DNA sequence: TTGTAGGCGTTATCAT
DNA sequence: ATGATAACGCCTACAA
């Protein structure tokens, strides 16, 4: 049987129209669920669509509608699991829609960063973009999006933008909880390993630490802080500095898990047992946190939920207003925290 | 000044044509680098393009050319770092082209897997798709791609398809190297933790193990093998089984790093010191391998290079023939291997 | 070397 | 409730 007139290629709206004896526009109405449509007509067309296995051409739609259905994901590889979890959440939000997710890794240290992102937006003309930390903290990128008329949502450790353009976590507060947890376990001398200078996540976490230390009246002092940059090696070095001090802290909060793993190594090199002689708390709940020894207490962002919400803000303007912009992180207690040695 | 005639919206090919006093077609030729073009004309048009900031609309191009410039990445989250490294490699290959990378996570255990992938291909009509293990091992997916006329390249632990559709690693061989390395260090009783049944990577790694054990005349026997499924927990359980046997192996090869980390825990629970009393080798070189204690000897796929090559096979048919399909993995020696206790 | 006419598959406008 | 016609922005065929 003649499936389509021109036997080659995928069936088009014309094939459907001809075979169901209606006009293209009517088929288009069926596709787009126009309310003013005779039920009989609709069913007839839907049947032909099913028989033919017709699927609308997204490029043609994009051209006619003057907007496409691609969501861009811009990131500079914060950590692999975060990016993947985020992708999962976005996919969850756009499942069974015509949207697709286009990834765009960038290099935040490249001088061409803005040009790179501009080129991406101009070339692909995404429906909107989602921006992950740490590049999300760069206001110039948001400004570029606005100039190009590209909608965007940023993910970050604090409110960097209007709620419509943000999904944020409460880093400051949750780090406070982590410090409280350590204090309740008996620690009064707690060290901090900070994140890299210029990262909002780093300053938020440090602020949460400082506020909690002050609030709880814990030991304070510059010798209890060491600068890190979110890498394992920096955690190793910073941990060494903290652990070689006298008196040394009985607990350390590292601003991410990689650095916490570095601290763990530093402790082991010195024969300091965790958690007996040193308690340790990380941040991110990466795979490493659960799989090192001892399993590490850490903080987890609800990344999938944040991603889902971020995608909805972009895709579904009506639902967007209902979406929260603040998401609460959780402290995940594991075995790296114990009362300090007597 | 009048930037474009209809002041609204992005400039189109018509704007460029009008302002440079040539026809659309000529502009089109400039865009597409047609060789038969007067130099003067070309420069004039290029200047107008630059002034206007004109960027061709990819949707319109896609429609006219009857193919778009999206590359699909289909995966079932093997491990986060692998996916991200792969994305990086692909982006590297398509940098400064009009291609973009669309990610499509799938659930290999879902009964709707094939339907899901079909829907993706029919809806997005990608230029081609890249498929990561373990879903890449599913021949039905490749068959679906072929039926839908969608080009594809699979990544895997062995040759699953024609070279044009494959980038593969030499798992079997490199596991052999790993076992040789252990044997040269003095081990003769080596345990294996296998990957999940039905995974080609698992069978390849096991085959490499078996072949090496036979070739080197090492201890063999069912009690030296334990079934895992690539998770930390399965490594913990399988490691327990191996370590509770008498005599116990002096070294264990785990078919991935997560399981190796589990073995490390199992050893620690039993007071067995690594590497003094037990040597350990993993596979994948995930972040955890380098950051646990002791840093773990493991095997690394050249994922970025594989991804780059896979993308080129898809995108650049001329260069595709030059692309290798076999990529050699490396053994990364760290501190988890030492001579067996005397 | 360049231009004209027509088409890619869809949607919007304005009829009927 | 449905249809004819004209976009959308680009490319191919053919003509000049």
XYZ file of C-alpha atoms (C1' of nucleotides) in Angstrom:
716
model
C 0.000 0.000 0.000
C 1.017 3.589 -0.492
C 2.147 4.682 2.906
C 3.162 8.072 1.773
C 2.932 9.693 -1.625
C 6.611 10.218 -2.108
C 7.643 6.873 -0.795
C 11.021 8.150 0.365
C 11.670 9.884 3.667
C 9.631 10.372 6.756
C 5.973 11.242 6.461
C 5.215 14.940 6.721
C 2.223 16.943 7.719
C 1.211 16.977 4.067
C 0.994 13.203 3.964
C -1.169 13.204 7.031
C -3.383 15.934 5.628
C -3.870 14.202 2.304
C -4.550 10.773 3.745
C -7.011 12.055 6.273
C -8.665 14.392 3.803
C -8.158 17.588 5.758
C -5.904 20.585 5.426
C -2.421 20.947 6.826
C -3.698 23.490 9.246
C -6.152 21.051 10.720
C -3.426 18.524 11.232
C -1.373 21.234 12.832
C -4.269 21.924 15.167
C -4.422 18.309 16.130
C -0.723 18.265 16.863
C -0.945 21.380 18.932
C -4.092 20.306 20.756
C -6.158 23.238 19.615
C -9.399 23.257 21.631
C -11.676 24.286 18.781
C -11.675 21.067 16.815
C -14.363 18.614 15.941
C -13.833 15.401 17.890
C -14.482 13.292 14.828
C -11.941 15.171 12.781
C -9.428 14.927 15.552
C -9.780 11.210 15.929
C -9.583 10.631 12.209
C -6.376 12.622 11.971
C -4.911 11.007 15.037
C -5.487 7.630 13.541
C -3.703 8.544 10.346
C -0.854 9.973 12.391
C -0.565 6.697 14.268
C -0.727 4.607 11.105
C 1.891 6.655 9.404
C 4.103 6.929 12.458
C 4.222 10.613 11.762
C 6.388 12.747 14.021
C 6.496 16.516 13.513
C 9.810 17.838 12.324
C 11.247 19.886 15.165
C 13.416 21.982 12.871
C 10.433 23.096 10.846
C 8.511 23.849 13.990
C 11.421 25.795 15.351
C 11.632 27.822 12.177
C 7.956 28.634 12.046
C 7.713 29.390 15.746
C 10.927 31.366 15.703
C 12.204 29.523 18.738
C 13.548 26.082 19.247
C 13.259 23.647 22.042
C 16.792 23.218 23.198
C 17.864 23.909 26.727
C 21.522 24.691 27.151
C 23.482 23.518 30.144
C 26.526 25.675 30.761
C 29.029 24.475 33.305
C 32.674 24.336 34.152
C 32.749 20.873 35.613
C 32.257 21.595 39.305
C 32.188 17.916 40.048
C 31.130 15.166 37.745
C 28.381 13.792 39.895
C 26.804 17.189 40.347
C 26.684 17.766 36.624
C 25.201 14.356 35.981
C 22.651 14.636 38.733
C 21.674 17.983 37.375
C 21.277 16.564 33.890
C 19.101 13.861 35.346
C 16.855 16.377 37.060
C 16.490 18.447 33.927
C 15.664 15.401 31.860
C 13.109 14.500 34.430
C 11.433 17.864 34.050
C 11.360 17.775 30.265
C 10.510 14.121 29.877
C 7.845 13.573 27.233
C 8.124 17.109 26.027
C 9.766 18.225 22.836
C 12.631 19.803 24.729
C 16.139 18.453 24.627
C 19.191 19.199 26.696
C 22.327 20.529 25.031
C 25.471 20.537 27.114
C 28.101 23.180 26.868
C 31.172 22.788 29.051
C 33.180 25.984 29.254
C 36.462 27.077 30.750
C 35.902 29.735 33.364
C 39.542 30.752 33.278
C 39.608 31.265 29.544
C 39.696 34.888 28.441
C 37.243 33.894 25.740
C 34.649 32.665 28.211
C 32.042 35.286 27.413
C 32.678 35.080 23.703
C 32.364 31.330 23.917
C 29.027 31.510 25.626
C 27.810 34.218 23.283
C 28.742 32.104 20.322
C 26.903 29.163 21.771
C 23.754 31.164 22.337
C 23.882 32.852 18.955
C 24.599 29.686 17.067
C 22.200 27.359 18.798
C 19.630 29.915 19.883
C 18.565 27.783 22.816
C 15.182 28.290 24.373
C 17.064 29.096 27.533
C 20.175 28.132 29.436
C 20.904 26.682 32.831
C 24.150 27.734 34.449
C 25.945 25.691 37.079
C 28.397 26.919 39.673
C 31.011 28.172 39.675
C 30.401 29.886 36.343
C 26.900 30.704 37.495
C 28.457 33.151 39.933
C 29.789 35.231 37.070
C 27.361 38.104 36.657
C 28.799 39.003 33.296
C 27.475 35.760 31.907
C 23.972 36.510 33.098
C 24.314 39.958 31.598
C 25.364 38.422 28.298
C 22.306 36.202 28.329
C 20.060 39.160 28.920
C 21.660 41.118 26.131
C 21.153 38.221 23.775
C 17.558 37.832 24.860
C 18.197 34.364 26.164
C 16.352 33.272 29.268
C 18.481 31.693 31.966
C 18.440 30.129 35.409
C 21.509 30.047 37.626
C 22.271 27.540 40.324
C 24.286 28.782 43.251
C 25.120 28.799 46.924
C 23.232 32.006 47.548
C 20.876 34.414 45.850
C 22.790 35.868 42.954
C 19.831 37.012 40.914
C 16.070 37.371 40.948
C 14.196 34.254 42.051
C 12.964 33.667 38.517
C 16.580 33.228 37.486
C 17.824 31.257 40.471
C 17.836 27.968 42.238
C 19.905 28.364 45.348
C 20.919 26.345 48.320
C 21.359 27.488 51.900
C 25.064 26.784 52.214
C 25.611 29.266 54.971
C 22.871 27.835 57.119
C 23.680 24.194 56.567
C 27.342 24.713 57.353
C 26.088 26.241 60.573
C 24.203 23.021 61.231
C 27.324 21.007 60.541
C 29.320 23.044 63.036
C 26.524 22.725 65.582
C 26.593 19.006 65.055
C 30.298 18.963 65.814
C 29.815 21.201 68.841
C 27.070 18.972 70.192
C 29.417 16.035 69.794
C 31.786 17.830 72.097
C 34.135 19.717 69.813
C 35.140 23.231 70.687
C 38.230 23.613 68.554
C 37.159 23.213 64.952
C 39.256 23.922 61.906
C 38.032 25.184 58.542
C 39.437 24.544 55.127
C 38.078 27.174 52.808
C 37.290 27.007 49.149
C 39.075 29.081 46.522
C 39.031 32.843 46.728
C 36.361 34.338 44.522
C 33.940 31.458 44.809
C 30.646 32.412 46.307
C 30.203 28.885 47.617
C 33.489 29.300 49.466
C 32.543 32.605 51.069
C 29.096 31.337 52.032
C 30.510 28.264 53.675
C 33.121 30.279 55.480
C 30.481 32.733 56.651
C 28.376 29.864 57.930
C 31.391 28.576 59.798
C 32.255 31.952 61.267
C 28.720 32.676 62.350
C 28.369 29.306 64.035
C 31.701 29.580 65.797
C 30.722 32.976 67.141
C 27.212 31.911 68.049
C 28.405 28.826 69.885
C 31.382 30.465 71.464
C 33.861 27.989 69.986
C 37.572 28.524 69.654
C 38.384 30.983 66.938
C 41.514 32.257 65.306
C 43.391 32.477 62.057
C 45.368 29.341 62.923
C 42.095 27.411 62.658
C 41.592 28.337 59.033
C 43.505 27.178 56.002
C 43.006 28.135 52.418
C 42.106 25.429 49.925
C 40.895 25.431 46.338
C 38.507 22.489 46.238
C 41.145 19.995 45.076
C 42.358 16.918 46.875
C 45.890 18.247 46.902
C 44.886 21.548 48.410
C 43.017 19.647 51.114
C 46.101 17.601 51.785
C 48.248 20.715 52.165
C 45.722 22.707 54.148
C 44.973 19.730 56.358
C 48.694 19.361 57.042
C 48.901 22.967 58.136
C 45.952 22.624 60.485
C 47.113 19.329 61.926
C 50.657 20.489 62.558
C 49.473 23.386 64.695
C 49.527 23.216 68.477
C 47.048 22.696 69.905
C 45.504 21.118 66.878
C 41.787 21.151 66.145
C 39.773 18.137 67.240
C 37.542 18.488 64.204
C 37.838 19.925 60.721
C 35.190 21.111 58.341
C 36.403 21.055 54.754
C 34.432 23.098 52.258
C 34.137 20.148 49.914
C 34.611 16.380 49.940
C 37.720 16.275 47.809
C 39.540 18.462 50.256
C 38.138 16.452 53.146
C 39.632 13.349 51.544
C 42.916 15.228 51.410
C 42.644 16.024 55.106
C 42.040 12.366 55.771
C 45.291 11.533 54.018
C 47.138 14.205 55.928
C 45.788 12.770 59.156
C 46.775 9.268 58.210
C 50.282 10.375 57.310
C 50.571 11.749 60.850
C 49.111 8.715 62.532
C 46.046 10.678 63.565
C 43.054 8.376 63.608
C 39.689 9.505 62.233
C 37.284 9.814 63.969
C 38.932 8.916 67.278
C 41.459 11.719 67.246
C 39.979 13.910 64.552
C 36.434 14.388 63.339
C 35.865 15.376 59.766
C 33.003 16.876 57.798
C 32.937 17.458 54.068
C 30.558 19.020 51.593
C 28.895 17.701 48.399
C 28.290 14.057 49.219
C 30.303 12.857 46.270
C 30.861 9.139 45.812
C 34.153 9.428 47.584
C 32.505 10.589 50.808
C 30.619 7.350 51.248
C 33.418 5.110 50.053
C 36.473 6.226 51.912
C 37.308 4.996 55.368
C 35.708 5.990 57.574
C 32.585 6.929 55.608
C 32.429 10.686 55.826
C 29.829 12.972 57.272
C 29.028 15.548 54.649
C 26.436 17.934 53.269
C 24.258 17.207 50.291
C 22.539 19.611 47.946
C 19.213 18.412 46.595
C 20.611 18.739 43.118
C 18.051 16.715 41.236
C 15.205 18.713 42.712
C 17.033 21.951 42.007
C 17.600 20.918 38.427
C 14.003 19.938 37.926
C 12.872 23.234 39.277
C 15.386 25.189 37.249
C 14.224 23.509 34.079
C 10.600 24.236 34.871
C 11.382 27.876 35.443
C 12.772 27.995 31.973
C 10.282 25.859 30.155
C 7.008 26.410 31.858
C 6.511 30.066 32.710
C 3.156 29.412 34.342
C 4.535 26.761 36.662
C 7.678 28.792 37.149
C 6.029 31.111 39.642
C 5.209 28.133 41.846
C 8.768 26.903 41.852
C 10.803 27.673 44.918
C 14.162 29.247 44.434
C 15.609 28.160 47.766
C 16.435 24.511 48.366
C 17.582 23.202 51.691
C 20.669 21.023 51.892
C 20.993 18.158 54.313
C 23.704 17.105 56.680
C 24.444 13.438 56.073
C 25.842 11.914 59.271
C 28.320 9.101 58.776
C 31.226 7.697 60.695
C 33.818 10.464 60.498
C 32.442 12.370 63.458
C 32.898 11.211 67.039
C 33.462 12.864 70.409
C 36.934 14.314 70.791
C 39.586 12.260 72.566
C 39.564 12.906 76.305
C 21.758 53.932 11.452
C 19.548 51.232 10.057
C 21.105 48.009 11.204
C 18.445 45.863 9.698
C 15.356 46.764 7.750
C 12.866 45.308 10.151
C 14.555 46.639 13.227
C 13.263 43.782 15.374
C 14.875 40.384 15.684
C 18.165 38.982 14.585
C 19.505 39.857 11.171
C 18.767 37.291 8.485
C 20.356 36.348 5.248
C 18.023 38.805 3.552
C 19.402 41.679 5.557
C 22.909 40.719 4.630
C 21.963 40.368 0.984
C 20.235 43.721 0.806
C 22.938 45.645 2.640
C 25.720 44.153 0.597
C 23.819 44.492 -2.663
C 23.930 40.855 -3.673
C 21.425 38.031 -3.768
C 20.626 35.684 -0.929
C 22.264 32.919 -2.809
C 25.537 34.746 -2.931
C 25.423 35.272 0.795
C 24.635 31.613 1.157
C 27.700 30.818 -0.895
C 29.819 32.947 1.364
C 28.464 31.190 4.428
C 29.100 27.805 2.932
C 32.524 28.698 1.587
C 31.692 27.997 -1.999
C 34.921 28.048 -4.013
C 33.495 29.765 -7.059
C 33.112 33.243 -5.690
C 34.680 36.526 -6.585
C 37.097 37.554 -3.846
C 35.785 41.085 -3.844
C 32.209 39.961 -3.482
C 33.144 37.625 -0.708
C 34.974 40.249 1.282
C 32.173 42.729 0.858
C 29.636 40.220 2.113
C 31.839 39.108 4.952
C 32.195 42.656 6.084
C 28.457 43.164 6.169
C 28.096 39.907 8.067
C 30.572 41.124 10.628
C 28.919 44.527 10.938
C 25.507 43.022 11.383
C 26.680 40.286 13.681
C 24.784 37.942 11.442
C 24.686 34.283 12.444
C 22.866 31.793 10.207
C 19.770 30.336 11.791
C 20.569 26.695 12.434
C 16.938 25.659 12.379
C 16.454 27.084 8.925
C 19.630 25.438 7.743
C 18.547 22.181 9.236
C 15.227 22.384 7.486
C 16.657 23.191 4.111
C 19.439 20.642 4.367
C 17.085 18.020 5.735
C 19.440 17.213 8.548
C 20.343 18.979 11.704
C 23.523 19.322 13.596
C 22.799 17.674 16.870
C 24.798 14.757 18.169
C 22.985 12.616 20.681
C 24.771 11.075 23.624
C 22.934 8.037 24.933
C 24.098 6.580 28.213
C 22.970 4.888 31.368
C 25.342 6.615 33.741
C 28.223 4.119 33.827
C 30.155 6.434 36.073
C 29.865 10.158 36.236
C 33.434 10.941 35.394
C 33.361 8.751 32.331
C 30.298 10.497 30.996
C 31.767 13.911 31.620
C 35.110 13.039 30.123
C 33.319 11.702 27.112
C 31.315 14.875 26.766
C 34.528 16.818 26.957
C 36.074 14.789 24.173
C 33.074 15.195 21.943
C 32.968 18.918 22.515
C 36.620 19.023 21.653
C 35.936 17.364 18.320
C 33.037 19.619 17.404
C 34.478 22.842 18.722
C 33.947 25.734 16.310
C 31.555 23.718 14.227
C 27.822 24.132 14.158
C 27.315 20.839 15.927
C 25.961 20.608 19.425
C 25.787 17.789 21.887
C 22.415 16.617 23.173
C 22.460 14.285 26.160
C 19.979 11.544 26.651
C 20.282 9.476 29.815
C 18.290 6.266 29.613
C 17.400 3.426 31.928
C 18.790 0.177 30.590
C 16.524 -1.840 32.840
C 13.379 -0.117 31.703
C 11.156 -2.193 29.421
C 10.629 0.976 27.420
C 14.321 1.401 26.685
C 14.069 0.867 22.949
C 10.892 2.902 22.669
C 12.573 5.659 24.615
C 15.539 5.751 22.308
C 13.337 5.525 19.237
C 11.294 8.446 20.462
C 14.435 10.446 21.048
C 15.738 9.777 17.574
C 12.432 10.406 15.861
C 11.700 13.567 17.773
C 15.120 15.178 17.666
C 16.362 13.609 14.445
C 19.955 13.872 15.557
C 22.717 13.844 13.003
C 23.951 10.760 14.775
C 24.211 9.267 18.229
C 27.042 8.145 20.459
C 26.292 5.290 22.794
C 28.180 4.641 26.014
C 28.545 1.372 27.856
C 26.775 -0.495 29.183
C 23.832 0.346 26.928
C 26.216 0.350 23.989
C 26.448 -3.403 24.404
C 22.791 -3.783 23.571
C 22.669 -4.798 19.928
C 18.965 -4.064 19.710
C 19.733 -0.392 20.197
C 22.160 -0.373 17.313
C 19.575 -2.177 15.237
C 16.999 0.451 16.136
C 19.383 3.185 15.027
C 19.918 1.458 11.729
C 16.207 1.043 11.165
C 15.658 4.701 11.854
C 18.455 5.670 9.522
C 20.414 7.238 12.321
C 24.163 6.953 12.250
C 25.767 5.808 15.475
C 29.058 5.014 17.173
C 29.274 2.718 20.170
C 31.906 2.741 22.852
C 32.732 -0.566 24.432
C 35.182 -2.977 25.968
C 35.469 -5.028 22.823
C 34.476 -4.952 19.186
C 30.709 -5.063 19.146
C 30.216 -3.678 15.678
C 32.005 -2.628 12.516
C 34.930 -0.276 13.117
C 32.989 2.612 11.626
C 30.516 2.218 14.447
C 32.941 1.517 17.269
C 35.501 2.931 19.589
C 36.728 0.131 21.732
C 39.278 -0.458 24.437
C 41.445 -3.492 24.997
C 40.074 -4.490 28.376
C 41.061 -8.111 28.047
C 44.631 -7.298 27.241
C 45.113 -4.592 29.819
C 43.683 -6.758 32.578
C 46.284 -9.264 31.498
C 48.928 -6.590 32.028
C 47.522 -5.845 35.464
C 47.737 -9.490 36.470
C 51.255 -9.715 35.083
C 52.152 -6.696 37.138
C 50.874 -8.439 40.255
C 52.679 -11.631 39.329
C 55.927 -9.776 38.797
C 55.497 -8.238 42.222
C 55.442 -11.747 43.581
C 51.783 -12.669 43.792
C 50.697 -16.129 42.791
C 47.329 -16.300 44.465
C 45.190 -13.558 42.975
C 41.472 -13.089 43.478
C 39.018 -11.655 40.987
C 35.860 -9.722 41.616
C 33.809 -9.847 38.482
C 31.399 -7.338 37.072
C 27.704 -8.001 36.634
C 26.524 -10.874 34.512
C 25.619 -9.776 31.021
C 28.090 -6.932 30.857
C 30.590 -7.280 28.094
C 33.122 -5.299 30.077
C 32.749 -7.856 32.861
C 33.282 -10.841 30.617
C 36.243 -9.217 28.877
C 37.927 -8.405 32.150
C 37.297 -11.865 33.464
C 38.651 -13.381 30.281
C 41.766 -11.254 30.585
C 42.165 -12.461 34.134
C 41.645 -16.114 33.236
C 44.029 -15.966 30.309
C 46.739 -14.323 32.384
C 46.330 -16.748 35.266
C 46.648 -19.672 32.873
C 49.541 -18.144 30.953
C 51.493 -17.342 34.097
C 50.623 -20.558 35.877
C 49.089 -18.777 38.886
C 46.770 -20.317 41.408
C 43.322 -20.883 39.958
C 40.007 -22.022 41.294
C 36.430 -20.983 41.849
C 37.238 -19.865 45.389
C 39.385 -17.126 43.884
C 36.458 -15.545 42.091
C 33.542 -13.644 43.504
C 30.642 -12.096 41.690
C 30.110 -8.360 41.923
C 27.926 -5.881 40.116
C 30.119 -2.788 39.916
C 28.756 -1.247 43.109
C 30.664 -0.442 46.270
C 28.399 -2.719 48.289
C 28.925 -5.658 45.960
C 32.660 -5.114 46.238
C 32.370 -5.119 50.000
C 30.461 -8.398 49.981
C 32.567 -10.088 47.340
C 35.752 -8.907 49.009
C 34.516 -10.362 52.285
C 33.982 -13.721 50.654
C 37.435 -13.747 49.117
C 39.172 -12.563 52.264
C 37.437 -15.058 54.511
C 38.674 -17.988 52.434
C 41.686 -20.057 53.511
C 44.226 -19.589 52.220
C 43.222 -16.142 51.180
C 44.525 -14.392 48.079
C 47.473 -12.069 48.492
C 46.101 -9.785 45.809
C 42.711 -8.958 44.371
C 41.763 -7.490 41.049
C 38.359 -5.841 41.144
C 36.679 -5.198 37.821
C 36.053 -1.584 38.721
C 37.184 0.998 41.250
C 33.981 1.170 43.228
C 34.195 -2.511 43.995
C 37.879 -2.167 44.762
C 36.985 0.485 47.302
C 34.541 -1.998 48.774
C 37.284 -4.611 49.012
C 39.435 -2.081 50.786
C 36.707 -1.635 53.395
C 36.291 -5.370 53.750
C 40.011 -5.686 54.298
C 40.050 -2.919 56.846
C 37.175 -4.495 58.744
C 39.295 -7.612 59.040
C 42.433 -5.801 60.029
C 44.102 -6.747 56.771
C 46.487 -3.997 55.752
C 46.703 -2.824 52.149
C 49.147 -3.159 50.512
C 51.246 -4.988 53.127
C 48.947 -7.951 53.466
C 46.796 -7.479 50.424
C 47.476 -5.886 47.089
C 44.609 -4.341 45.202
C 43.982 -3.273 41.620
C 40.880 -1.558 40.331
C 39.605 -0.404 36.964
C 38.413 2.971 35.618
C 40.665 5.414 37.442
C 37.770 7.268 38.985
C 38.453 10.071 41.441
C 38.058 7.638 44.278
C 40.998 5.533 43.121
C 43.469 8.341 43.613
C 41.927 9.660 46.796
C 41.430 6.675 48.997
C 44.152 5.297 51.188
C 46.336 3.880 49.896
C 46.038 5.441 46.446
C 44.944 2.611 44.234
C 46.579 1.049 41.240
C 44.009 0.943 38.495
C 43.393 0.923 34.771
C 42.417 3.950 32.746
C 40.590 4.145 29.457
C 41.647 6.994 27.199
C 38.097 8.250 27.255
C 38.645 11.740 25.937
C 40.521 10.438 22.927
C 37.883 7.808 22.333
C 35.154 10.406 22.508
C 36.942 12.699 20.118
C 37.388 9.905 17.678
C 33.821 8.711 18.032
C 32.526 12.176 17.320
C 34.725 12.498 14.260
C 33.462 9.206 12.927
C 29.998 10.602 13.102
C 30.596 14.118 11.944
C 33.388 13.927 9.479
C 33.006 10.925 7.183
C 36.219 11.728 5.360
C 38.298 11.832 8.521
C 36.345 8.925 9.910
C 38.303 6.398 7.911
C 41.511 7.626 9.515
C 40.142 7.233 12.997
C 41.251 4.158 14.892
C 38.602 2.078 16.517
C 40.885 0.448 19.073
C 42.238 2.493 21.961
C 44.732 1.136 24.426
C 44.115 1.510 28.124
C 46.873 2.121 30.625
C 47.755 0.558 33.919
C 48.201 3.349 36.461
C 50.541 2.116 39.211
C 49.891 3.592 42.637
C 50.432 2.454 46.184
C 47.966 -0.394 46.576
C 50.310 -3.000 45.147
C 53.297 -4.373 47.036
C 55.057 -7.714 47.342
C 53.082 -10.259 49.337
C 53.873 -10.731 52.991
C 56.564 -13.367 53.487
C 30.643 34.300 -11.079
C 25.898 35.534 -9.842
C 20.724 35.585 -9.698
C 15.767 33.628 -9.931
C 12.318 30.488 -8.628
C 10.912 27.050 -5.768
C 10.966 24.011 -1.836
C 12.173 22.136 3.043
C 7.849 21.199 7.026
C 5.652 23.798 10.013
C 2.642 27.657 11.940
C -0.070 32.340 11.704
C -3.428 35.223 9.467
C -7.523 35.825 7.811
C -11.024 34.166 5.512
C -15.254 31.148 5.055
C -14.846 24.297 12.800
C -11.877 24.378 8.748
C -9.037 25.955 4.793
C -6.138 28.910 1.435
C -2.183 31.605 1.491
C 1.756 33.510 3.109
C 5.403 33.525 6.072
C 9.866 31.476 8.818
C 15.353 31.530 6.923
C 17.997 28.874 4.339
C 19.486 25.861 0.291
C 19.282 23.450 -4.456
C 18.435 23.544 -9.294
C 18.705 25.815 -13.069
C 19.365 29.864 -15.739
C 21.932 33.834 -17.169
